C-alpha positions as a LaTeX table, in Angstrom:
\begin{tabular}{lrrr}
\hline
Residue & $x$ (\AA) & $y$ (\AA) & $z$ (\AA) \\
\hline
Unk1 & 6.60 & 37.05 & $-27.35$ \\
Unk2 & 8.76 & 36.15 & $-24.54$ \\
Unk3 & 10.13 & 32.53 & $-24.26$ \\
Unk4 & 9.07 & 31.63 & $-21.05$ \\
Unk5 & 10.98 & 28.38 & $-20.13$ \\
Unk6 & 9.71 & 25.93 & $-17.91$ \\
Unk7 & 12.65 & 24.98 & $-15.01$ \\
Unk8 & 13.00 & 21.23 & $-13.65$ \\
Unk9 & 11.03 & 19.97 & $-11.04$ \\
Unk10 & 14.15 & 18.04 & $-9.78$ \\
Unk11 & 17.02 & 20.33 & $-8.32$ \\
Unk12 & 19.09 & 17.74 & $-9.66$ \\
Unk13 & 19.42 & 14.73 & $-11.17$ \\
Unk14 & 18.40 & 11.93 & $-8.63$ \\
Unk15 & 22.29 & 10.33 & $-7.98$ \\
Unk16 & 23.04 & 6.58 & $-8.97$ \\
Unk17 & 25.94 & 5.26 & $-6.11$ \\
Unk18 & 26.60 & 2.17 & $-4.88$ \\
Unk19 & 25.47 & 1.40 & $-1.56$ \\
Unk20 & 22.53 & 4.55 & $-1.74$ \\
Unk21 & 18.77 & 4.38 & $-2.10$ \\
Unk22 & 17.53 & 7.05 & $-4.18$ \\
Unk23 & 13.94 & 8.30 & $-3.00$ \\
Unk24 & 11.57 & 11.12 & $-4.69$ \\
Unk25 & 8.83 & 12.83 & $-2.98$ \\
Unk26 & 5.78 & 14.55 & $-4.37$ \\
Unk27 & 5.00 & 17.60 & $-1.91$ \\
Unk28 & 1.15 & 17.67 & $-0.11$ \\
Unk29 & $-0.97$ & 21.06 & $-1.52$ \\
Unk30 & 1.01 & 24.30 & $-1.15$ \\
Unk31 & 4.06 & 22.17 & $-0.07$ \\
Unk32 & 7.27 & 23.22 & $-2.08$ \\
Unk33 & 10.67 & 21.48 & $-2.00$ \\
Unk34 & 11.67 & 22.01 & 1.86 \\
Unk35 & 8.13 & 20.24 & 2.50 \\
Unk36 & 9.52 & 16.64 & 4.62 \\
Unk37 & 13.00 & 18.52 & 5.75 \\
Unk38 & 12.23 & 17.78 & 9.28 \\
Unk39 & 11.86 & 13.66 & 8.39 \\
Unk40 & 14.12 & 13.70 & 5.54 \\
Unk41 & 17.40 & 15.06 & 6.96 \\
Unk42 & 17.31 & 12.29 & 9.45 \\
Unk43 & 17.28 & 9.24 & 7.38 \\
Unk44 & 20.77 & 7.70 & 7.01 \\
Unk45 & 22.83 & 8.52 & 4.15 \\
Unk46 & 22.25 & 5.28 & 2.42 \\
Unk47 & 19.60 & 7.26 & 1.27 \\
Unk48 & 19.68 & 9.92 & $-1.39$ \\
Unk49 & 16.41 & 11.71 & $-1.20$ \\
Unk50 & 14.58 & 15.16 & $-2.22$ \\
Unk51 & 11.80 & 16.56 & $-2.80$ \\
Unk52 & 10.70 & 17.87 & $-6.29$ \\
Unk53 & 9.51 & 21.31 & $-6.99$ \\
Unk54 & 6.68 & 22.26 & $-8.27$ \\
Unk55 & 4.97 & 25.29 & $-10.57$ \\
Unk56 & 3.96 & 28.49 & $-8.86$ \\
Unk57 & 6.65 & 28.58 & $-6.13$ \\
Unk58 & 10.18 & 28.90 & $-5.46$ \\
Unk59 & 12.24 & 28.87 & $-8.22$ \\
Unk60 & 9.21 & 28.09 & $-10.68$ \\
Unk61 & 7.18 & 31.03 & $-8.52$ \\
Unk62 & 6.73 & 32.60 & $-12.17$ \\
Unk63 & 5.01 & 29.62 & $-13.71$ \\
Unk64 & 0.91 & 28.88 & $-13.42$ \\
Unk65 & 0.30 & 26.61 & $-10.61$ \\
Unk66 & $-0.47$ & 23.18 & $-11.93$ \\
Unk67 & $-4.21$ & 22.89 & $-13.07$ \\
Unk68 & $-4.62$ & 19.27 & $-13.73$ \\
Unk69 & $-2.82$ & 16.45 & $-11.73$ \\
Unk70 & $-3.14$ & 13.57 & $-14.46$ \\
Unk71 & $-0.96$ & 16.44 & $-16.69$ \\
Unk72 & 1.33 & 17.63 & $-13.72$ \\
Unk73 & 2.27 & 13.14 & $-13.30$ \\
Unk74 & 2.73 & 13.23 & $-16.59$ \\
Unk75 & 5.08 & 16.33 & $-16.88$ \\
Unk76 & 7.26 & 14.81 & $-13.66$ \\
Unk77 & 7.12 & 10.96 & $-15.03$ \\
Unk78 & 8.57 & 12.23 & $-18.40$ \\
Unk79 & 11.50 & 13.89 & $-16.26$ \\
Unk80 & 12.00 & 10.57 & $-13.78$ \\
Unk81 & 11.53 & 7.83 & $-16.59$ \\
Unk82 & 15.90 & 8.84 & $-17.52$ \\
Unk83 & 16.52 & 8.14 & $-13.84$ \\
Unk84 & 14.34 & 5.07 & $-13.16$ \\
Unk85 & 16.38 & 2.37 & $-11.61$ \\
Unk86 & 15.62 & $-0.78$ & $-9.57$ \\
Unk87 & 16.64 & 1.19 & $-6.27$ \\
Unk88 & 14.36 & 4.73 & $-6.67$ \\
Unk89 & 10.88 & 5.05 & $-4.46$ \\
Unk90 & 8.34 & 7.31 & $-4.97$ \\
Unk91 & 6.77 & 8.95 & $-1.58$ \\
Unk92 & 3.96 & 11.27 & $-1.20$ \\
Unk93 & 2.07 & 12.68 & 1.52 \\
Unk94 & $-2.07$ & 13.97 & 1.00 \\
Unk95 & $-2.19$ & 15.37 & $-2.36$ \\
Unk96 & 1.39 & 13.85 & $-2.95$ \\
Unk97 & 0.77 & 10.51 & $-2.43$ \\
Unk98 & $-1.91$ & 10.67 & $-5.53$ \\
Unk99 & 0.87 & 12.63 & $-7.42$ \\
Unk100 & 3.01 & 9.99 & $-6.13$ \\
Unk101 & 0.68 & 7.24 & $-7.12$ \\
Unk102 & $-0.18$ & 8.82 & $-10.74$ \\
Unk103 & 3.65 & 9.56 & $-11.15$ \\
Unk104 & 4.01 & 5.92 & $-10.78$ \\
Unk105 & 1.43 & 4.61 & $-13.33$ \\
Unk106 & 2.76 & 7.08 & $-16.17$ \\
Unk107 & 6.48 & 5.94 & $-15.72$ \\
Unk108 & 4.89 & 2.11 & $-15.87$ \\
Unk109 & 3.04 & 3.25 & $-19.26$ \\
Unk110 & 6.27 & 4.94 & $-20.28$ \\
Unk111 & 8.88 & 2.37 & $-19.29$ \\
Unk112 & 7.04 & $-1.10$ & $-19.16$ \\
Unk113 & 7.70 & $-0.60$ & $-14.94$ \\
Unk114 & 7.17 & 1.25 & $-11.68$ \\
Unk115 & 9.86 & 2.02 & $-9.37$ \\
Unk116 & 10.73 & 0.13 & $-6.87$ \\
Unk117 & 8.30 & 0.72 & $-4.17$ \\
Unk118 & 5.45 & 3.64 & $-3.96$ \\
Unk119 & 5.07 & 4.93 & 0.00 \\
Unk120 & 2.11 & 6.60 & 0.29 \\
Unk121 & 1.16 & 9.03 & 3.46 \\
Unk122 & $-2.35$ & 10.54 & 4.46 \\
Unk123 & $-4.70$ & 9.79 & 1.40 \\
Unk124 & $-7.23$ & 7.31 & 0.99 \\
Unk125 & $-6.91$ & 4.72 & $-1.82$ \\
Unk126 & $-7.00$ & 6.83 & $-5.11$ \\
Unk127 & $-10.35$ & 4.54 & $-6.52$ \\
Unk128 & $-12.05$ & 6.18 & $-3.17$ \\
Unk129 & $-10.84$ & 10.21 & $-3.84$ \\
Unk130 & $-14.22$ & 11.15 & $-5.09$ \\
Unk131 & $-15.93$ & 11.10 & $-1.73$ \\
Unk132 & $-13.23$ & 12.57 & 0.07 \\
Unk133 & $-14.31$ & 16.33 & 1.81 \\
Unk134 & $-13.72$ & 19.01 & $-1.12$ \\
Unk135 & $-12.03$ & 22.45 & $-0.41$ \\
Unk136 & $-12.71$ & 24.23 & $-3.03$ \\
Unk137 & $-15.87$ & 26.40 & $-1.52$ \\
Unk138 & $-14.31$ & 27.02 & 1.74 \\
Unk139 & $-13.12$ & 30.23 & 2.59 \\
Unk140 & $-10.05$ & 31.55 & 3.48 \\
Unk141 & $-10.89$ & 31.26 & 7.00 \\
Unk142 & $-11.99$ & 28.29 & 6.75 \\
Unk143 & $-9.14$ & 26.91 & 5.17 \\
Unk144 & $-6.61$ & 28.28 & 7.57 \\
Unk145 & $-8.80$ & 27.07 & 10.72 \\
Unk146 & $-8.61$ & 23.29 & 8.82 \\
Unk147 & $-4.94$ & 23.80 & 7.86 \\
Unk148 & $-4.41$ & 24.52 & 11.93 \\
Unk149 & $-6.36$ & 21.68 & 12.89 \\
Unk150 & $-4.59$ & 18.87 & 10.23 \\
Unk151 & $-1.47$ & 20.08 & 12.24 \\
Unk152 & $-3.24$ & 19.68 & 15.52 \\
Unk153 & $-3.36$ & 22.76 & 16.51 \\
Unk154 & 1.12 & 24.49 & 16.04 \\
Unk155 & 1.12 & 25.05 & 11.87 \\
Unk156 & 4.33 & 26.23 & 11.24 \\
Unk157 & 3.47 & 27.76 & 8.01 \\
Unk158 & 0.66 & 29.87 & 9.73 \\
Unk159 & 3.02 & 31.17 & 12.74 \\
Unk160 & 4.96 & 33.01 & 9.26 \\
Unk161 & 2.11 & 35.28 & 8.43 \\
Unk162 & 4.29 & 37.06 & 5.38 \\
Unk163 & 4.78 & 33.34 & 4.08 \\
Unk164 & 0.87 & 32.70 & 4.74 \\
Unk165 & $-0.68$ & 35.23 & 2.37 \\
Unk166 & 1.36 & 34.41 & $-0.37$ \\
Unk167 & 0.06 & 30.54 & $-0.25$ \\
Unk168 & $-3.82$ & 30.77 & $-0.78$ \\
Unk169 & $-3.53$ & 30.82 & $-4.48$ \\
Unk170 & $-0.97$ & 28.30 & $-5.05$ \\
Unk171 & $-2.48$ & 25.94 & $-2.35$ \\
Unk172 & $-6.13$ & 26.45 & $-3.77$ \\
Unk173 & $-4.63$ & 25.58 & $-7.04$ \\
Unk174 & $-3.41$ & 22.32 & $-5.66$ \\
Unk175 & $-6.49$ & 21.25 & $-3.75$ \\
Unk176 & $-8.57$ & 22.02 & $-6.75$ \\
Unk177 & $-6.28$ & 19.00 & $-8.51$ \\
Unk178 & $-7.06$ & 16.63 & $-5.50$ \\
Unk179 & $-11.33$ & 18.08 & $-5.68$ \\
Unk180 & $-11.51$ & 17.56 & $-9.33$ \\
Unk181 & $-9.24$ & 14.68 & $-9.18$ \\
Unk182 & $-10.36$ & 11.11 & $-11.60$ \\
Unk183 & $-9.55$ & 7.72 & $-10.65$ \\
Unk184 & $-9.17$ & 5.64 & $-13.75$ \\
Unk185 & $-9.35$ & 1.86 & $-13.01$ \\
Unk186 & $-5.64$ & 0.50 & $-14.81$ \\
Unk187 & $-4.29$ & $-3.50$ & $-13.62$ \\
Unk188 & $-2.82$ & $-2.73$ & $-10.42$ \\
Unk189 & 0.84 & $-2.66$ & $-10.04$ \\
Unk190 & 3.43 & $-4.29$ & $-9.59$ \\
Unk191 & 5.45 & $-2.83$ & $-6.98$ \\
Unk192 & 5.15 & $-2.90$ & $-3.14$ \\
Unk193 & 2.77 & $-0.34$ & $-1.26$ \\
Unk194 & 3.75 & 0.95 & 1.47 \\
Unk195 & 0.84 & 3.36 & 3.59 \\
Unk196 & 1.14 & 5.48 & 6.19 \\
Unk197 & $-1.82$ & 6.91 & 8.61 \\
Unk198 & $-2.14$ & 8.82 & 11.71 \\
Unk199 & $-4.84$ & 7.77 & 14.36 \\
Unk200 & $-6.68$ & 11.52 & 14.82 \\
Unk201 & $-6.86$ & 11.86 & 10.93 \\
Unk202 & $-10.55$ & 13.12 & 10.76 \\
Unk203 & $-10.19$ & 12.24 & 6.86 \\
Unk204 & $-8.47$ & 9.10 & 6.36 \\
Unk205 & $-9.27$ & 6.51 & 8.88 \\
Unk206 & $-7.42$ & 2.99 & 8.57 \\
Unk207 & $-10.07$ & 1.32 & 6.77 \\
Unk208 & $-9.62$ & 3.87 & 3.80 \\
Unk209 & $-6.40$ & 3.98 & 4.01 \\
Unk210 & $-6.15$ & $-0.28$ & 3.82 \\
Unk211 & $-7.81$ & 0.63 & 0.30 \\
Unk212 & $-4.16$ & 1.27 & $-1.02$ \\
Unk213 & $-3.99$ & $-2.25$ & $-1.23$ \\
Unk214 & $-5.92$ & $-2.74$ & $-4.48$ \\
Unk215 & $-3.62$ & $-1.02$ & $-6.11$ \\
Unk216 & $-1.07$ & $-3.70$ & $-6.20$ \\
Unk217 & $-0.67$ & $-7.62$ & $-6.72$ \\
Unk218 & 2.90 & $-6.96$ & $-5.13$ \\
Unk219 & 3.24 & $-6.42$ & $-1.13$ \\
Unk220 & 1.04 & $-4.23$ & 0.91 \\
Unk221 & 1.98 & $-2.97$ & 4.53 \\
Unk222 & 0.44 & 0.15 & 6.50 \\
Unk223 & 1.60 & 1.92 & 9.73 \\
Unk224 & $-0.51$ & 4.19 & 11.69 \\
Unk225 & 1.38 & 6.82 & 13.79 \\
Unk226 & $-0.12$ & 8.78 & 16.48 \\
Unk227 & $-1.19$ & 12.36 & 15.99 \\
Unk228 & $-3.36$ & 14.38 & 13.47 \\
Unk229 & $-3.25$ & 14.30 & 9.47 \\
Unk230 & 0.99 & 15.97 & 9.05 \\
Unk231 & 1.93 & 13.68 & 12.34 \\
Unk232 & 5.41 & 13.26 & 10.97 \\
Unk233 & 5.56 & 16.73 & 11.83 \\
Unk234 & 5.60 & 15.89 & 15.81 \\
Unk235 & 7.39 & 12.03 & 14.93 \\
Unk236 & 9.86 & 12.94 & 12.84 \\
Unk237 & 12.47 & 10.51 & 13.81 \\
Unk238 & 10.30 & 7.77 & 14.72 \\
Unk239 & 8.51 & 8.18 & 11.40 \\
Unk240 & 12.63 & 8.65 & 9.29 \\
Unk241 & 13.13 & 5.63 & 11.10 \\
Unk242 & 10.41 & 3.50 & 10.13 \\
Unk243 & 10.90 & 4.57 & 6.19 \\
Unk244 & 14.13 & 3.11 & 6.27 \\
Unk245 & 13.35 & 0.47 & 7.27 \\
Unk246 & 11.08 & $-0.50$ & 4.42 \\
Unk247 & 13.03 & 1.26 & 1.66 \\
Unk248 & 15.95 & $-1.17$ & 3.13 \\
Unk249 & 13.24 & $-4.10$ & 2.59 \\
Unk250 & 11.87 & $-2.71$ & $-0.64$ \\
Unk251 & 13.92 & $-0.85$ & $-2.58$ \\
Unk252 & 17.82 & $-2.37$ & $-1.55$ \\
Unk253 & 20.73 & $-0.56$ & $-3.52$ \\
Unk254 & 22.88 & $-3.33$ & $-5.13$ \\
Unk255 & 25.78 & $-3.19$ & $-2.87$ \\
Unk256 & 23.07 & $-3.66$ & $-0.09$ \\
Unk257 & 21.34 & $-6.57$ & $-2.12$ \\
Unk258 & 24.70 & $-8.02$ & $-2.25$ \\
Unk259 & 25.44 & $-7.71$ & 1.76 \\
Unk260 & 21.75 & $-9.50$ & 2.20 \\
\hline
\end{tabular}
């Protein structure tokens, strides 16, 4: 039988450097590594950030798509917990952010702590996923019609048509996670919460996502932006801007701590 090795979801090891703030973001359904390059390239380079890759695509295209996403935060925690430092955030955006937020629990079960801060983008609190809208019976128009209107109306990924049919499976796969998704009640953590929102989000209005704030006995603060559910995709430098600004706050490297 061939060995089949599973590759990293990190492309590499998350950097420890003075003065830098090292953030890790969990990519929304069908998102791959490249999935916040148009926010991420403009924060300043105080902060070391990336994206992590997951199975079915790009370099791990010849892996299953992830089934489970209590397994998946498991599989990623075990590969942070060597890296986790007082100055790394996790961020994730829709599906990501309850990656993100599950990520974040297993690293507390496996290393007594969170990270330093969890930012969480355009999801509802995790303990109110199971009456979120399910995907799994729509069809495949349906799902690109809903894909176009979550960017209001210019999806980049659907103006690539070759890139388009190769991402129903993999992007089923992943909204299948958030459908069948679990919320266990755990103690909240520690760590501050950070939540973004966009005002034309037909899913997530502000009052779901204020329910973030359970999920911590640390700070809470939430920002809504204007535009539809991937806004940062119009506000990109307002929105690189703004998450600066609170990993700054949040998550200070040491030589920053030591300027403050």
């Amino acid at each position: 039988m061939t060995d089949r090795r599973r590759s990293t979801a990190l492309s590499r090891a998350p950097r420890r450097s003075p003065g830098r703030i090292r953030l890790v973001c969990m990519p929304f359904a069908g998102g791959g590594s490249h999935a916040y390059d148009d926010w991420i390239r403009l924060l300043p380079p105080a902060v070391d950030a990336q994206t992590v890759r997951l199975p079915g695509r790009e370099t791990r295209f010849g892996e299953e798509p992830p089934g489970h996403l209590g397994r998946l935060a498991a599989d990623l925690a075990a590969e942070l917990a060597p890296h986790l430092d007082d100055d790394m955030t996790i961020f994730g955006h829709s599906m990501g952010a309850l990656l993100a937020f599950e990520v974040v629990r297993e690293l507390r079960r496996r290393v007594g702590r969170p990270p330093a801060c969890l930012i969480v983008s355009g999801m509802r609190g995790p303990q109110d996923a199971a009456a979120a809208r399910k995907y799994t019976t729509m069809t495949d128009a349906e799902l690109e019609d809903d894909v176009r209107r979550m960017y209001g109306g210019d999806a980049p990924v659907l103006a690539q048509r070759d890139l388009w049919e190769l991402m129903p499976p993999v992007l089923r796969a992943d909204l299948k996670m958030c459908d069948d998704y679990v919320y266990a009640p755990e103690p909240p953590l520690d760590c501050p919460i950070v939540a973004y929102g966009s005002l034309d989000d037909q899913d997530v209005d502000e009052e779901l996502l204020g329910g973030w704030r359970e999920q911590t006995t640390g700070t809470f603060e939430h920002r809504m932006f204007p535009g539809e559910h991937f806004y940062f995709t119009h506000w990109p430098e307002a929105f690189a801007m703004d998450v600066a600004r609170r990993l700054d706050r949040h998550a200070p490297s040491p030589a920053s701590a030591e300027r403050g």
